[in-house]
Amino acid sequence: MKASDLMVAALEAEGVEYVFAVPGEENLDLLESLRTSTITLVLARHEQGAGFMAATYGRLTGKAGVCLATLGPGATNLTTPAAYAALGAFPLVIITGQKPIKTSKQAQFQIVDVVSLFTPLCKASTQIVNGNRIPSLVREGFRLAQEERPGAVLLELPEDIAEEETIEPVIPPHYRRYAVAGDAALDEAAERIIAAERPLLLIGAGANRRRASKALRKFVSDTGFPFFDTQMGKGVVDEDSELYLGTAALSSGDYVHCAIEKADLIVNIGHDVVEKPPFFMEPGGQTVIHINYKAAEVDQVYFPQLEVIGDIAGSVERLGNRLDGKLQCDRSYYTALHHEIASHISETSDDERFPMVPQRVVADVRSVMARDDIVALDNGIYKIWFARNYIAHEPGTILLDNALATMGAGLPSAMMAAMLAPGRRVLAVCGDGGFMMNSQELETAVRLGLNLVVLVLNDAAYGMIRWKQDQLGFPDYGLTFSNPDFVTYAQSYGATGHRVERSADLVAVLNDAFEAGGVHLVDLPVDYSENKKVLIDELGAKVCEL
């Protein structure tokens, strides 16, 4: 068969459902092979949109998403999604085209060394130089992309290789089991936990996998272990629990850090150094037990005294068996702190001011979303408010990026979630700055017939950086802009636009949009004056009652 047909057959063998693409001339053989395959081509309006959708497919399913672009500018536009997948640990396979490598008819026109460019961002970056290599390179690419810690892989398919004839068969995937932690490490972990007076459990990004979530929920329920989570660990264990002590949206100084300071032992499950540190270790401080698929990456603020390495679900199950009925720690302080945090978070959640304050926005969004509905956040100051104030009940229901933390990913991520979960409400929450970076994908969402609501938080500024600028005492300069009429803008793509003009109207507007179906954009003016009042002044003045 033609090599491009073999490439598609290899993708089919891996179970690929979608290829998200902005094809170019160098992809035409592969595009023709896709046309007659079982794989659905999803045409995006920018390579970033295609890459973010594919990475989110990997994030939500555990199977590598696939995106396709041409050489040169098409490939360079995928560097941000590659970094997004690399730092976020989302399995992603990137396929790019290239000019013929056996003969050259256009000199260096559009030629960029794509393989070298992507090497720092990917677990593997390879040019396919012979059609017979396709089965092994595709199989190895998917294995690497999906294997812990997941990430991105690039395969470059030159157009003359794509049209070659080949006789190689595809290599079918095989099931992979991870090794389990040793008994000695688990025994020592159990002994240290039982001996602790106030142990505390931290759930990080690496625990946000399907099997790990199920095991952790049982572990917390069986042991009564007080816990907190990182932004990318939200929802792994139901946060609607008296054992929940908040999300570490800040590295220090928040109410959850009162619990951290009080703890004498922290069990850190799924810690990923790409996230902002949820706490800082100090010499002579708390004992930390690191439970993860891989050994800890040690630095000045993270140097665990004990490591339990292996499959997280298996380690947690075996540790839970060792702790069965033996965790007799003092929970009274944690219980009191849980209620204090809940009271603090509820403040201003019914504030009538307009433009709306972020606490009210989060509370209203939570009220219209069911336990398993999905909120996909772009990046901005509102992400901190959602991390602290939004109670997540299920894994994969609040999609935060606290790794690369790139703007422009919120809308494509929500689109992917809507494709995978058509029976659930999906809400993209974007700042006006981040939304406009990939707003053209509204056309893609409408064309695909998605049911999706996009909430645009409108402050006509790059609000996060403006807040940081104010923190540093600098004058307000260089971070404000004008926006289009978002209602008309949405309508120009065939979506439905709404503008909220009173705080009391947001819930009704969101509910009506979800009930109507289709793609809706809601323009919501926001007031970020609470950023300084709460996140700086109030937290700076707080006192941890010990």
XYZ file of C-alpha atoms in Angstrom, residues 264-531:
268
model
C 3.431 17.103 61.023
C 3.287 14.754 57.996
C 2.114 15.320 54.431
C 1.306 12.424 52.115
C 1.821 13.891 48.654
C 0.094 11.801 45.986
C 0.683 12.654 42.349
C 2.974 15.626 42.945
C 4.055 17.247 39.672
C 6.756 19.897 39.776
C 5.247 21.728 36.790
C 2.519 23.081 39.076
C 3.211 26.025 41.324
C 4.399 24.589 44.651
C 1.340 23.950 46.857
C 3.627 24.253 49.876
C 7.313 24.779 50.607
C 9.451 22.259 52.464
C 12.047 23.547 54.904
C 14.871 21.721 56.705
C 13.522 20.433 59.996
C 9.914 20.865 58.841
C 7.207 18.328 58.124
C 7.884 14.802 56.979
C 6.739 14.309 53.382
C 5.858 10.953 51.796
C 5.991 11.057 47.991
C 3.608 8.607 46.261
C 3.796 8.628 42.484
C 4.579 6.689 39.328
C 8.073 8.152 39.292
C 10.677 9.288 41.784
C 10.578 12.838 43.084
C 12.359 15.637 41.238
C 14.183 17.148 44.189
C 14.770 20.882 44.522
C 15.184 23.442 47.296
C 11.503 23.367 48.280
C 10.710 19.689 47.700
C 12.854 16.889 49.127
C 10.620 14.077 50.479
C 11.925 11.819 53.220
C 10.167 8.702 51.882
C 9.166 7.695 48.353
C 6.581 5.094 47.372
C 7.087 4.535 43.654
C 4.770 2.552 41.375
C 1.252 2.536 40.028
C -0.636 5.149 42.089
C -3.892 3.222 42.239
C -2.126 0.055 43.369
C -0.007 1.916 45.938
C -3.038 3.692 47.387
C -5.053 0.471 47.611
C -2.248 -1.351 49.407
C -1.552 1.576 51.710
C -5.245 1.785 52.562
C -5.247 -1.891 53.554
C -2.349 -1.240 55.928
C -4.130 1.747 57.510
C -7.511 0.047 57.866
C -8.956 1.275 61.176
C -5.566 2.475 62.433
C -5.654 6.178 61.499
C -6.514 7.690 64.894
C -5.183 11.207 64.278
C -6.525 14.455 65.742
C -8.935 15.915 63.148
C -10.462 18.622 65.342
C -8.298 21.445 64.011
C -8.840 20.393 60.409
C -12.611 20.202 60.951
C -12.707 23.709 62.405
C -10.549 25.013 59.565
C -12.798 23.354 56.984
C -15.775 25.343 58.260
C -13.731 28.567 58.426
C -12.634 28.129 54.798
C -16.192 27.349 53.670
C -17.438 30.486 55.434
C -14.700 32.613 53.892
C -15.375 31.307 50.381
C -19.108 32.009 50.678
C -18.486 35.691 51.433
C -19.585 37.984 48.606
C -21.089 35.042 46.706
C -24.433 36.893 46.582
C -22.966 40.380 46.022
C -25.256 42.488 43.810
C -22.534 44.788 42.461
C -22.275 45.169 38.723
C -19.937 44.613 36.929
C -19.908 41.332 38.806
C -17.296 40.363 41.386
C -15.525 37.026 40.769
C -16.885 35.320 43.921
C -20.449 35.840 42.653
C -19.474 34.649 39.171
C -18.067 31.388 40.554
C -21.059 30.812 42.840
C -23.545 31.392 40.021
C -21.637 29.111 37.644
C -21.550 26.375 40.291
C -25.333 26.691 40.755
C -26.108 25.996 37.082
C -23.654 23.111 36.634
C -24.487 19.556 37.744
C -21.957 17.352 39.530
C -20.579 15.893 36.303
C -20.895 18.965 34.052
C -17.629 20.407 32.754
C -16.042 23.835 33.159
C -13.002 24.531 30.975
C -10.966 27.551 32.043
C -8.695 29.679 29.947
C -5.920 31.480 31.837
C -6.330 34.665 33.827
C -6.892 35.917 37.352
C -10.334 34.258 37.429
C -8.556 30.881 37.439
C -7.431 31.537 41.016
C -11.018 32.337 42.039
C -12.350 29.154 40.435
C -9.577 27.071 42.020
C -10.347 28.435 45.503
C -14.142 28.794 45.324
C -15.489 26.200 42.867
C -16.332 22.885 44.510
C -15.443 20.027 42.125
C -17.220 16.712 42.599
C -15.827 14.522 39.814
C -12.469 14.170 38.013
C -12.264 15.894 34.649
C -15.063 18.340 35.456
C -12.913 21.434 35.908
C -10.186 21.721 33.301
C -7.491 24.044 34.606
C -4.072 24.503 33.089
C -1.690 25.246 35.953
C 1.322 23.920 34.064
C 2.035 25.904 30.890
C -0.864 28.195 31.904
C -1.285 29.387 28.339
C -3.966 31.761 27.186
C -6.065 30.686 24.225
C -6.660 27.064 25.266
C -9.983 27.469 27.087
C -12.352 27.501 24.099
C -10.730 24.569 22.191
C -10.566 22.537 25.430
C -14.262 23.114 26.055
C -15.053 22.153 22.454
C -13.287 18.825 22.921
C -15.141 18.212 26.173
C -18.439 18.939 24.416
C -17.582 16.410 21.697
C -16.749 13.713 24.256
C -19.652 14.432 26.622
C -22.609 15.525 24.453
C -25.140 14.811 27.212
C -23.497 17.109 29.779
C -23.347 20.874 30.114
C -19.978 22.264 29.034
C -18.959 25.835 29.855
C -15.830 27.617 28.631
C -14.780 30.425 30.962
C -12.433 32.848 29.226
C -11.068 36.282 29.877
C -11.547 38.678 27.003
C -7.793 38.566 26.289
C -7.506 34.789 26.157
C -10.776 34.357 24.274
C -9.668 36.587 21.422
C -6.481 34.539 20.941
C -8.462 31.629 19.480
C -11.963 33.048 19.121
C -12.038 31.963 15.460
C -12.739 28.431 16.689
C -16.334 29.550 17.342
C -16.854 28.792 13.656
C -15.512 25.275 14.196
C -17.815 24.754 17.182
C -20.847 25.916 15.187
C -19.864 23.788 12.172
C -19.532 20.717 14.393
C -22.983 21.311 15.871
C -21.680 21.413 19.440
C -23.716 22.301 22.503
C -21.449 24.757 24.268
C -21.670 27.983 26.266
C -18.726 30.409 26.318
C -18.644 32.860 29.224
C -16.376 35.809 28.372
C -15.288 37.772 31.451
C -14.936 41.287 30.095
C -12.641 43.802 31.812
C -10.993 45.164 28.637
C -7.542 44.350 29.985
C -4.961 41.651 30.579
C -6.279 41.477 34.130
C -3.836 39.032 35.717
C -0.787 41.050 34.685
C -2.527 44.293 35.577
C -3.081 42.901 39.091
C 0.579 41.893 39.353
C 1.571 45.360 38.110
C -0.484 46.904 40.913
C 1.071 44.505 43.463
C 4.519 45.785 42.522
C 3.436 49.396 42.961
C 3.841 50.247 39.283
C 1.516 52.713 37.508
C -1.369 51.269 35.481
C 0.192 51.161 32.024
C 0.121 49.194 28.787
C -2.391 46.441 29.618
C -5.811 47.742 28.545
C -7.502 47.387 25.154
C -10.828 47.625 23.330
C -13.064 44.654 22.556
C -15.462 43.938 19.710
C -19.179 43.817 20.380
C -19.111 40.203 21.584
C -22.833 39.624 20.947
C -22.544 40.674 17.299
C -19.213 38.860 17.025
C -20.820 35.583 18.130
C -23.722 36.069 15.749
C -21.328 36.589 12.836
C -20.144 32.998 13.337
C -23.676 31.613 13.566
C -23.610 31.391 17.374
C -26.023 33.129 19.739
C -24.784 36.131 21.699
C -25.985 37.372 25.097
C -24.965 40.338 27.236
C -25.519 40.282 30.993
C -26.503 43.704 32.355
C -27.395 42.857 35.974
C -25.821 40.419 38.429
C -29.218 38.896 39.073
C -29.499 37.830 35.407
C -26.432 35.600 34.974
C -27.968 32.344 36.228
C -31.030 32.721 34.018
C -28.938 33.613 30.951
C -26.697 30.566 31.417
C -29.618 28.208 32.029
C -31.504 29.517 29.000
C -28.425 29.118 26.806
C -27.873 25.530 27.924
C -31.548 24.687 27.460
C -31.597 26.149 23.948
C -28.616 24.074 22.774
C -26.059 25.066 20.176
C -23.173 27.485 20.646
C -23.745 30.516 22.860
C -21.466 33.348 23.943
C -22.237 35.320 27.113
C -20.550 38.711 27.507
C -20.158 39.416 31.234
C -18.525 42.607 32.587
C -16.433 41.842 35.697
C -14.991 43.913 38.535
C -11.584 42.665 39.708
C -11.181 45.105 42.596
C -11.690 42.094 44.903
C -8.316 40.715 43.762
